Amino acid sequence: MTVSVLGVRHHGPGSARSLRDELQRLKPDIVLIEGPPEADELVGLAKDPDMLPPVALLAHVPGDPSRAAFWPFAVFSPEWQAIRHAVQAGVPVRFCDLPAAHSLALRPGAPETADGQGEHGGEAGDGGSPDGATGEHDGRDGHEEREPGAGPEAVRADPIGALARAAGYDDPERWWEDAVEHRGDTPFQVIAEAMAAVREGHVPGEYEARREAFMRRTVRKAIKDGYERIAVVCGAWHVPALAGAAREGAWGAGLPTVKADDALLRGLPKVKTEITWVPWTYGRLAAWSGYGAGVTSPGWYHHLFASPDRPVERWLTAAAGALRDEDLPVSSAHVIEAVRLAESLAVLRGRPLAGLAEVTEAVRAVLCEGDDLPVELVRRRMVVGERLGQVPDATPMVPLQRHLREEQRRVRLKPEALDREYDLDLRKPLDLERSRLLHRLRLLGVGWGTPLQSKSKGTFRESWSLAWRPEFDIDLIEASAWGTTVPAAATARVRDLASGTVARRGAPAPGGPGGAGVPGAPGEVTLADLTGLVERCLLADLPEALPHVLDALSERAALDSDVTHLMAALPAMVRAQRYGDVRGTSATGLAVIVDALLTRVCVGLGGAVTGLDDDAARDLLRHIDGVHAAVALLDDGPAAPGAPGGSPSGARPPPAGRGHPAAPAGPPGRGASGEPAAPAEEETPQRRWLATLRVVSLRADLHGLIEGRLTRILLDAADLDTAEVGRRMSLAMSAGHPPARAAAWIEGFLSGGGLLLVHDPRLLGLIDGWLTGLAPETFVDVLPLLRRTFGAFAAPERRAIGSRVRSLGTGTAEPARKTEDVDDERAAAAVRTVLTILGRAESADG
């Protein structure tokens, strides 16, 4: 009976090649690998042709997926090569590390993700991470490490750093690469002796001691089961704790006794766990991601493992190809000179092979001619080398994960590690289904897709950026509590969000339509949250969830007395009502809620505009602009079937007794002399809103910013003529008002754009006369406000205004052009076309 303890560096290509050759020489009848024993039943999946690394073992606690751990494997990981050798040779494989049931129980509430964000963050020590095959500390970071929860005796120095310093290296990473990775022929016995020297006098912490005790227990069980040639693959640091006197033929000599190990493992806390394979990425394997046992250059290590002959030449040739793909001029002569430079640098530095530092300097100096920007491209594409692994369909999954895989195939969206942009045309059934799937996943907190600003102005297009991350599998496991399919789970979660019984834990709310957030904590559901949820239900096509959200919205709106909350909620509701039909989703009940919200906004706006400081005025102005834009959508939209009076928005008029005092009975002067008033025009949302703004704009206590903006809105809506606007502007800029208020009035008035001043010389003259009449000290005070106002205009607008002002100063203002007679017959065709575009072709002959 022989026990061969093979110490490796996790994710080391040289270690992987050496281990593969050593296993072929030893021909073991069982292979023990550092990792969670719960995964023993899943090892057989490694021989499935659909299993493509990088992959990872994922262990989690059912009902609490935040307590989870990953054990990633790349093709150049020694553990993966050991698994592949065993399954191809038909010999059993067992994992020998501390079970995940114990390691997760020992760290309650500290998820062990690939990013190392658990309570032991940073590089996981031998006692630091349940990452098993990858969380192992092989001492290459050159810093001291303390095990979580361990005493001072658990502090130890970096073993690789100590060996590197003894060899005269100031960089432990470079020493390990020169001694092991770039050679591939370092005997495992040499590694064992080096680690034994470094560990001399080391007192393991409690967690490290328990891990090594369980490894020894697993070896003893394999011996008891009758295996004769046992190969143990573990982190190099653990070799002295497992080998003992094995080289002398008596395994166990010098090691702790069975009784001592049993005492260490007795009474360990335990939780129920489930384990499976999940895809992994090289980006998550990189050390810069925060993953403790990661490597800085997984793409480079993959290349070293896959290209044992002439790796430098092949790497620089691939780098030249990547640069050529970006239309950068790189010739074969560049590659030849780059190879010579890399090899020369390796010789000067005494390295057995040019490493990543040498080939990167050759790329920068020769291929990129000293430019760092293309070097960064090579680093991103090749040094890290984003690639996403794949697991077979036979892998254990929760029903929600399996349903998502089916949906991804149905809509032909393949998960990829690199960001990929999709421009979806919602008029196409396939793109519509893709959009619905992505919106449903975002409701579940799975941020696979990130909405982008669409290049199209139409509502039938969406742009997305898709990139799959390994942690999304944890999100899916957590979301499986809501249902077994994506639509069912999204519907259930929306219902609970609407009732305020669940906190939001997902991805950021999408931008654009449907971009409002969802509740951040139980019981904190705001009106804006609910209106955003309505939009997201429509975007995700969840008709069963929408009634629950609308009921919650009605109740919340009835209790909310803050008019700014109502104003913030209205635009999202109007967008949902207006654009829901683009997706073919039903928005029944929205019109009634929109009408009620608008009525309450009209009633409460008068009280909301009083006593405002500058910041409050700007905040309210933003809400006013939002409501104004939303009301324009209502008024211009197609009439809803069955809408009373043919209202374009489908909103019913207010019932009797619920009138809004802000709206006058009719136009000014009508019915004022006691004569019978003319029949009132049919009320629409826009007329109701403009009537409210008209009355509010006449208040004497308005902030200048609000008064100026309301005047501009009424002018643009043709509710005021230029003569009335000129009168109001003259009053605002009169000597009775402070200059700062006049400047605020101008800022609000011009916030809709500067073209008005280009085409209306009278208004421009009023502003010019007021500004030139200011005292010097007053001019200095109002100048920042005016610069902010005019600085927001486009450059052509500013140039045109300057030209007009120059004409005013010289008295050569251009006379108004005489309006020519219009040929009605020639104009009819153009009018008909415009009305058709606006959706009013039926009135083109009126």
mmCIF file with all atom_site columns, C-alpha atoms in Angstrom, residues 541-667:
data_model
loop_
_atom_site.group_PDB
_atom_site.id
_atom_site.type_symbol
_atom_site.label_atom_id
_atom_site.label_alt_id
_atom_site.label_comp_id
_atom_site.label_asym_id
_atom_site.label_entity_id
_atom_site.label_seq_id
_atom_site.pdbx_PDB_ins_code
_atom_site.Cartn_x
_atom_site.Cartn_y
_atom_site.Cartn_z
_atom_site.occupancy
_atom_site.B_iso_or_equiv
_atom_site.pdbx_formal_charge
_atom_site.auth_seq_id
_atom_site.auth_comp_id
_atom_site.auth_asym_id
_atom_site.auth_atom_id
_atom_site.pdbx_PDB_model_num
ATOM 1   C CA . ASP A 1 541 ? -46.085 40.747 -19.550 1.00 0.00 ? 541 ASP A CA 1
ATOM 2   C CA . LEU A 1 542 ? -47.352 39.606 -16.147 1.00 0.00 ? 542 LEU A CA 1
ATOM 3   C CA . PRO A 1 543 ? -51.132 40.084 -16.454 1.00 0.00 ? 543 PRO A CA 1
ATOM 4   C CA . GLU A 1 544 ? -51.840 38.012 -13.351 1.00 0.00 ? 544 GLU A CA 1
ATOM 5   C CA . ALA A 1 545 ? -49.708 40.283 -11.160 1.00 0.00 ? 545 ALA A CA 1
ATOM 6   C CA . LEU A 1 546 ? -50.963 43.596 -12.567 1.00 0.00 ? 546 LEU A CA 1
ATOM 7   C CA . PRO A 1 547 ? -54.360 43.678 -10.746 1.00 0.00 ? 547 PRO A CA 1
ATOM 8   C CA . HIS A 1 548 ? -52.635 43.225 -7.389  1.00 0.00 ? 548 HIS A CA 1
ATOM 9   C CA . VAL A 1 549 ? -50.264 46.093 -8.104  1.00 0.00 ? 549 VAL A CA 1
ATOM 10  C CA . LEU A 1 550 ? -53.097 48.350 -9.295  1.00 0.00 ? 550 LEU A CA 1
ATOM 11  C CA . ASP A 1 551 ? -55.122 47.632 -6.152  1.00 0.00 ? 551 ASP A CA 1
ATOM 12  C CA . ALA A 1 552 ? -52.124 48.470 -3.977  1.00 0.00 ? 552 ALA A CA 1
ATOM 13  C CA . LEU A 1 553 ? -51.525 51.595 -6.046  1.00 0.00 ? 553 LEU A CA 1
ATOM 14  C CA . SER A 1 554 ? -55.117 52.790 -5.604  1.00 0.00 ? 554 SER A CA 1
ATOM 15  C CA . GLU A 1 555 ? -54.938 52.304 -1.855  1.00 0.00 ? 555 GLU A CA 1
ATOM 16  C CA . ARG A 1 556 ? -51.577 54.018 -1.568  1.00 0.00 ? 556 ARG A CA 1
ATOM 17  C CA . ALA A 1 557 ? -52.608 56.976 -3.731  1.00 0.00 ? 557 ALA A CA 1
ATOM 18  C CA . ALA A 1 558 ? -55.726 57.521 -1.614  1.00 0.00 ? 558 ALA A CA 1
ATOM 19  C CA . LEU A 1 559 ? -53.601 57.806 1.528   1.00 0.00 ? 559 LEU A CA 1
ATOM 20  C CA . ASP A 1 560 ? -50.756 59.917 0.108   1.00 0.00 ? 560 ASP A CA 1
ATOM 21  C CA . SER A 1 561 ? -51.339 63.618 0.663   1.00 0.00 ? 561 SER A CA 1
ATOM 22  C CA . ASP A 1 562 ? -48.019 64.836 -0.771  1.00 0.00 ? 562 ASP A CA 1
ATOM 23  C CA . VAL A 1 563 ? -48.716 66.243 -4.219  1.00 0.00 ? 563 VAL A CA 1
ATOM 24  C CA . THR A 1 564 ? -45.067 65.817 -5.263  1.00 0.00 ? 564 THR A CA 1
ATOM 25  C CA . HIS A 1 565 ? -45.406 62.071 -4.697  1.00 0.00 ? 565 HIS A CA 1
ATOM 26  C CA . LEU A 1 566 ? -48.468 62.047 -6.915  1.00 0.00 ? 566 LEU A CA 1
ATOM 27  C CA . MET A 1 567 ? -46.660 64.065 -9.569  1.00 0.00 ? 567 MET A CA 1
ATOM 28  C CA . ALA A 1 568 ? -43.679 61.702 -9.452  1.00 0.00 ? 568 ALA A CA 1
ATOM 29  C CA . ALA A 1 569 ? -45.972 58.714 -9.887  1.00 0.00 ? 569 ALA A CA 1
ATOM 30  C CA . LEU A 1 570 ? -48.054 60.044 -12.770 1.00 0.00 ? 570 LEU A CA 1
ATOM 31  C CA . PRO A 1 571 ? -45.526 59.908 -15.680 1.00 0.00 ? 571 PRO A CA 1
ATOM 32  C CA . ALA A 1 572 ? -44.792 56.215 -15.208 1.00 0.00 ? 572 ALA A CA 1
ATOM 33  C CA . MET A 1 573 ? -48.503 55.425 -15.168 1.00 0.00 ? 573 MET A CA 1
ATOM 34  C CA . VAL A 1 574 ? -49.113 57.449 -18.330 1.00 0.00 ? 574 VAL A CA 1
ATOM 35  C CA . ARG A 1 575 ? -46.237 55.732 -20.140 1.00 0.00 ? 575 ARG A CA 1
ATOM 36  C CA . ALA A 1 576 ? -47.604 52.362 -19.099 1.00 0.00 ? 576 ALA A CA 1
ATOM 37  C CA . GLN A 1 577 ? -51.075 53.297 -20.370 1.00 0.00 ? 577 GLN A CA 1
ATOM 38  C CA . ARG A 1 578 ? -49.791 54.799 -23.612 1.00 0.00 ? 578 ARG A CA 1
ATOM 39  C CA . TYR A 1 579 ? -47.192 52.221 -24.602 1.00 0.00 ? 579 TYR A CA 1
ATOM 40  C CA . GLY A 1 580 ? -48.609 49.038 -23.126 1.00 0.00 ? 580 GLY A CA 1
ATOM 41  C CA . ASP A 1 581 ? -50.376 48.231 -26.378 1.00 0.00 ? 581 ASP A CA 1
ATOM 42  C CA . VAL A 1 582 ? -47.031 48.175 -28.238 1.00 0.00 ? 582 VAL A CA 1
ATOM 43  C CA . ARG A 1 583 ? -46.380 44.853 -26.492 1.00 0.00 ? 583 ARG A CA 1
ATOM 44  C CA . GLY A 1 584 ? -49.946 43.634 -26.705 1.00 0.00 ? 584 GLY A CA 1
ATOM 45  C CA . THR A 1 585 ? -50.327 43.672 -22.927 1.00 0.00 ? 585 THR A CA 1
ATOM 46  C CA . SER A 1 586 ? -53.563 44.622 -21.240 1.00 0.00 ? 586 SER A CA 1
ATOM 47  C CA . ALA A 1 587 ? -53.553 47.750 -19.095 1.00 0.00 ? 587 ALA A CA 1
ATOM 48  C CA . THR A 1 588 ? -57.155 47.556 -17.930 1.00 0.00 ? 588 THR A CA 1
ATOM 49  C CA . GLY A 1 589 ? -57.784 49.872 -14.989 1.00 0.00 ? 589 GLY A CA 1
ATOM 50  C CA . LEU A 1 590 ? -54.877 52.192 -15.653 1.00 0.00 ? 590 LEU A CA 1
ATOM 51  C CA . ALA A 1 591 ? -57.037 54.941 -17.192 1.00 0.00 ? 591 ALA A CA 1
ATOM 52  C CA . VAL A 1 592 ? -59.134 55.297 -14.041 1.00 0.00 ? 592 VAL A CA 1
ATOM 53  C CA . ILE A 1 593 ? -56.051 55.549 -11.812 1.00 0.00 ? 593 ILE A CA 1
ATOM 54  C CA . VAL A 1 594 ? -54.365 58.020 -14.156 1.00 0.00 ? 594 VAL A CA 1
ATOM 55  C CA . ASP A 1 595 ? -57.474 60.218 -14.155 1.00 0.00 ? 595 ASP A CA 1
ATOM 56  C CA . ALA A 1 596 ? -57.679 60.143 -10.361 1.00 0.00 ? 596 ALA A CA 1
ATOM 57  C CA . LEU A 1 597 ? -53.986 60.985 -9.968  1.00 0.00 ? 597 LEU A CA 1
ATOM 58  C CA . LEU A 1 598 ? -54.208 63.882 -12.416 1.00 0.00 ? 598 LEU A CA 1
ATOM 59  C CA . THR A 1 599 ? -57.285 65.289 -10.686 1.00 0.00 ? 599 THR A CA 1
ATOM 60  C CA . ARG A 1 600 ? -55.577 65.209 -7.293  1.00 0.00 ? 600 ARG A CA 1
ATOM 61  C CA . VAL A 1 601 ? -52.462 66.832 -8.772  1.00 0.00 ? 601 VAL A CA 1
ATOM 62  C CA . CYS A 1 602 ? -54.577 69.635 -10.246 1.00 0.00 ? 602 CYS A CA 1
ATOM 63  C CA . VAL A 1 603 ? -56.327 70.213 -6.936  1.00 0.00 ? 603 VAL A CA 1
ATOM 64  C CA . GLY A 1 604 ? -53.167 70.168 -4.805  1.00 0.00 ? 604 GLY A CA 1
ATOM 65  C CA . LEU A 1 605 ? -50.757 72.048 -7.072  1.00 0.00 ? 605 LEU A CA 1
ATOM 66  C CA . GLY A 1 606 ? -51.836 75.472 -5.810  1.00 0.00 ? 606 GLY A CA 1
ATOM 67  C CA . GLY A 1 607 ? -50.844 74.633 -2.253  1.00 0.00 ? 607 GLY A CA 1
ATOM 68  C CA . ALA A 1 608 ? -47.587 72.973 -3.328  1.00 0.00 ? 608 ALA A CA 1
ATOM 69  C CA . VAL A 1 609 ? -46.144 76.087 -5.027  1.00 0.00 ? 609 VAL A CA 1
ATOM 70  C CA . THR A 1 610 ? -46.169 78.342 -1.969  1.00 0.00 ? 610 THR A CA 1
ATOM 71  C CA . GLY A 1 611 ? -43.228 79.085 0.326   1.00 0.00 ? 611 GLY A CA 1
ATOM 72  C CA . LEU A 1 612 ? -40.529 77.432 -1.800  1.00 0.00 ? 612 LEU A CA 1
ATOM 73  C CA . ASP A 1 613 ? -36.809 78.093 -1.589  1.00 0.00 ? 613 ASP A CA 1
ATOM 74  C CA . ASP A 1 614 ? -34.549 77.732 -4.619  1.00 0.00 ? 614 ASP A CA 1
ATOM 75  C CA . ASP A 1 615 ? -33.882 73.996 -4.217  1.00 0.00 ? 615 ASP A CA 1
ATOM 76  C CA . ALA A 1 616 ? -37.521 73.149 -3.541  1.00 0.00 ? 616 ALA A CA 1
ATOM 77  C CA . ALA A 1 617 ? -38.587 75.242 -6.546  1.00 0.00 ? 617 ALA A CA 1
ATOM 78  C CA . ARG A 1 618 ? -36.216 73.343 -8.837  1.00 0.00 ? 618 ARG A CA 1
ATOM 79  C CA . ASP A 1 619 ? -37.446 70.022 -7.507  1.00 0.00 ? 619 ASP A CA 1
ATOM 80  C CA . LEU A 1 620 ? -41.078 70.986 -8.032  1.00 0.00 ? 620 LEU A CA 1
ATOM 81  C CA . LEU A 1 621 ? -40.275 72.332 -11.490 1.00 0.00 ? 621 LEU A CA 1
ATOM 82  C CA . ARG A 1 622 ? -38.899 68.937 -12.432 1.00 0.00 ? 622 ARG A CA 1
ATOM 83  C CA . HIS A 1 623 ? -42.168 67.335 -11.374 1.00 0.00 ? 623 HIS A CA 1
ATOM 84  C CA . ILE A 1 624 ? -44.217 69.918 -13.271 1.00 0.00 ? 624 ILE A CA 1
ATOM 85  C CA . ASP A 1 625 ? -42.265 69.230 -16.460 1.00 0.00 ? 625 ASP A CA 1
ATOM 86  C CA . GLY A 1 626 ? -42.736 65.499 -15.981 1.00 0.00 ? 626 GLY A CA 1
ATOM 87  C CA . VAL A 1 627 ? -46.484 65.803 -15.533 1.00 0.00 ? 627 VAL A CA 1
ATOM 88  C CA . HIS A 1 628 ? -46.746 68.202 -18.491 1.00 0.00 ? 628 HIS A CA 1
ATOM 89  C CA . ALA A 1 629 ? -44.947 65.753 -20.785 1.00 0.00 ? 629 ALA A CA 1
ATOM 90  C CA . ALA A 1 630 ? -47.116 62.893 -19.519 1.00 0.00 ? 630 ALA A CA 1
ATOM 91  C CA . VAL A 1 631 ? -50.362 64.830 -20.032 1.00 0.00 ? 631 VAL A CA 1
ATOM 92  C CA . ALA A 1 632 ? -49.301 65.575 -23.610 1.00 0.00 ? 632 ALA A CA 1
ATOM 93  C CA . LEU A 1 633 ? -49.054 61.837 -24.200 1.00 0.00 ? 633 LEU A CA 1
ATOM 94  C CA . LEU A 1 634 ? -52.546 61.351 -22.832 1.00 0.00 ? 634 LEU A CA 1
ATOM 95  C CA . ASP A 1 635 ? -54.112 64.064 -24.914 1.00 0.00 ? 635 ASP A CA 1
ATOM 96  C CA . ASP A 1 636 ? -52.393 63.039 -28.139 1.00 0.00 ? 636 ASP A CA 1
ATOM 97  C CA . GLY A 1 637 ? -52.882 59.327 -27.712 1.00 0.00 ? 637 GLY A CA 1
ATOM 98  C CA . PRO A 1 638 ? -55.446 57.243 -29.589 1.00 0.00 ? 638 PRO A CA 1
ATOM 99  C CA . ALA A 1 639 ? -58.885 57.103 -28.055 1.00 0.00 ? 639 ALA A CA 1
ATOM 100 C CA . ALA A 1 640 ? -59.419 54.093 -25.886 1.00 0.00 ? 640 ALA A CA 1
ATOM 101 C CA . PRO A 1 641 ? -62.332 51.861 -26.847 1.00 0.00 ? 641 PRO A CA 1
ATOM 102 C CA . GLY A 1 642 ? -65.396 52.859 -24.933 1.00 0.00 ? 642 GLY A CA 1
ATOM 103 C CA . ALA A 1 643 ? -63.821 55.954 -23.435 1.00 0.00 ? 643 ALA A CA 1
ATOM 104 C CA . PRO A 1 644 ? -66.467 58.474 -22.402 1.00 0.00 ? 644 PRO A CA 1
ATOM 105 C CA . GLY A 1 645 ? -66.726 61.304 -24.837 1.00 0.00 ? 645 GLY A CA 1
ATOM 106 C CA . GLY A 1 646 ? -64.009 59.842 -27.022 1.00 0.00 ? 646 GLY A CA 1
ATOM 107 C CA . SER A 1 647 ? -61.255 61.078 -24.714 1.00 0.00 ? 647 SER A CA 1
ATOM 108 C CA . PRO A 1 648 ? -57.955 60.278 -26.390 1.00 0.00 ? 648 PRO A CA 1
ATOM 109 C CA . SER A 1 649 ? -56.548 58.949 -23.165 1.00 0.00 ? 649 SER A CA 1
ATOM 110 C CA . GLY A 1 650 ? -59.450 56.782 -22.288 1.00 0.00 ? 650 GLY A CA 1
ATOM 111 C CA . ALA A 1 651 ? -59.714 58.621 -18.961 1.00 0.00 ? 651 ALA A CA 1
ATOM 112 C CA . ARG A 1 652 ? -63.218 59.282 -17.715 1.00 0.00 ? 652 ARG A CA 1
ATOM 113 C CA . PRO A 1 653 ? -64.221 62.809 -16.708 1.00 0.00 ? 653 PRO A CA 1
ATOM 114 C CA . PRO A 1 654 ? -64.417 63.496 -12.979 1.00 0.00 ? 654 PRO A CA 1
ATOM 115 C CA . PRO A 1 655 ? -67.706 62.419 -11.419 1.00 0.00 ? 655 PRO A CA 1
ATOM 116 C CA . ALA A 1 656 ? -70.122 64.971 -10.090 1.00 0.00 ? 656 ALA A CA 1
ATOM 117 C CA . GLY A 1 657 ? -69.016 66.667 -6.901  1.00 0.00 ? 657 GLY A CA 1
ATOM 118 C CA . ARG A 1 658 ? -65.344 65.898 -7.506  1.00 0.00 ? 658 ARG A CA 1
ATOM 119 C CA . GLY A 1 659 ? -64.538 69.023 -9.469  1.00 0.00 ? 659 GLY A CA 1
ATOM 120 C CA . HIS A 1 660 ? -61.262 70.807 -9.161  1.00 0.00 ? 660 HIS A CA 1
ATOM 121 C CA . PRO A 1 661 ? -61.440 74.454 -8.148  1.00 0.00 ? 661 PRO A CA 1
ATOM 122 C CA . ALA A 1 662 ? -58.275 75.263 -10.053 1.00 0.00 ? 662 ALA A CA 1
ATOM 123 C CA . ALA A 1 663 ? -60.082 74.849 -13.372 1.00 0.00 ? 663 ALA A CA 1
ATOM 124 C CA . PRO A 1 664 ? -62.263 77.809 -14.373 1.00 0.00 ? 664 PRO A CA 1
ATOM 125 C CA . ALA A 1 665 ? -65.708 77.264 -15.833 1.00 0.00 ? 665 ALA A CA 1
ATOM 126 C CA . GLY A 1 666 ? -64.675 78.542 -19.236 1.00 0.00 ? 666 GLY A CA 1
ATOM 127 C CA . PRO A 1 667 ? -62.375 80.907 -21.086 1.00 0.00 ? 667 PRO A CA 1
#
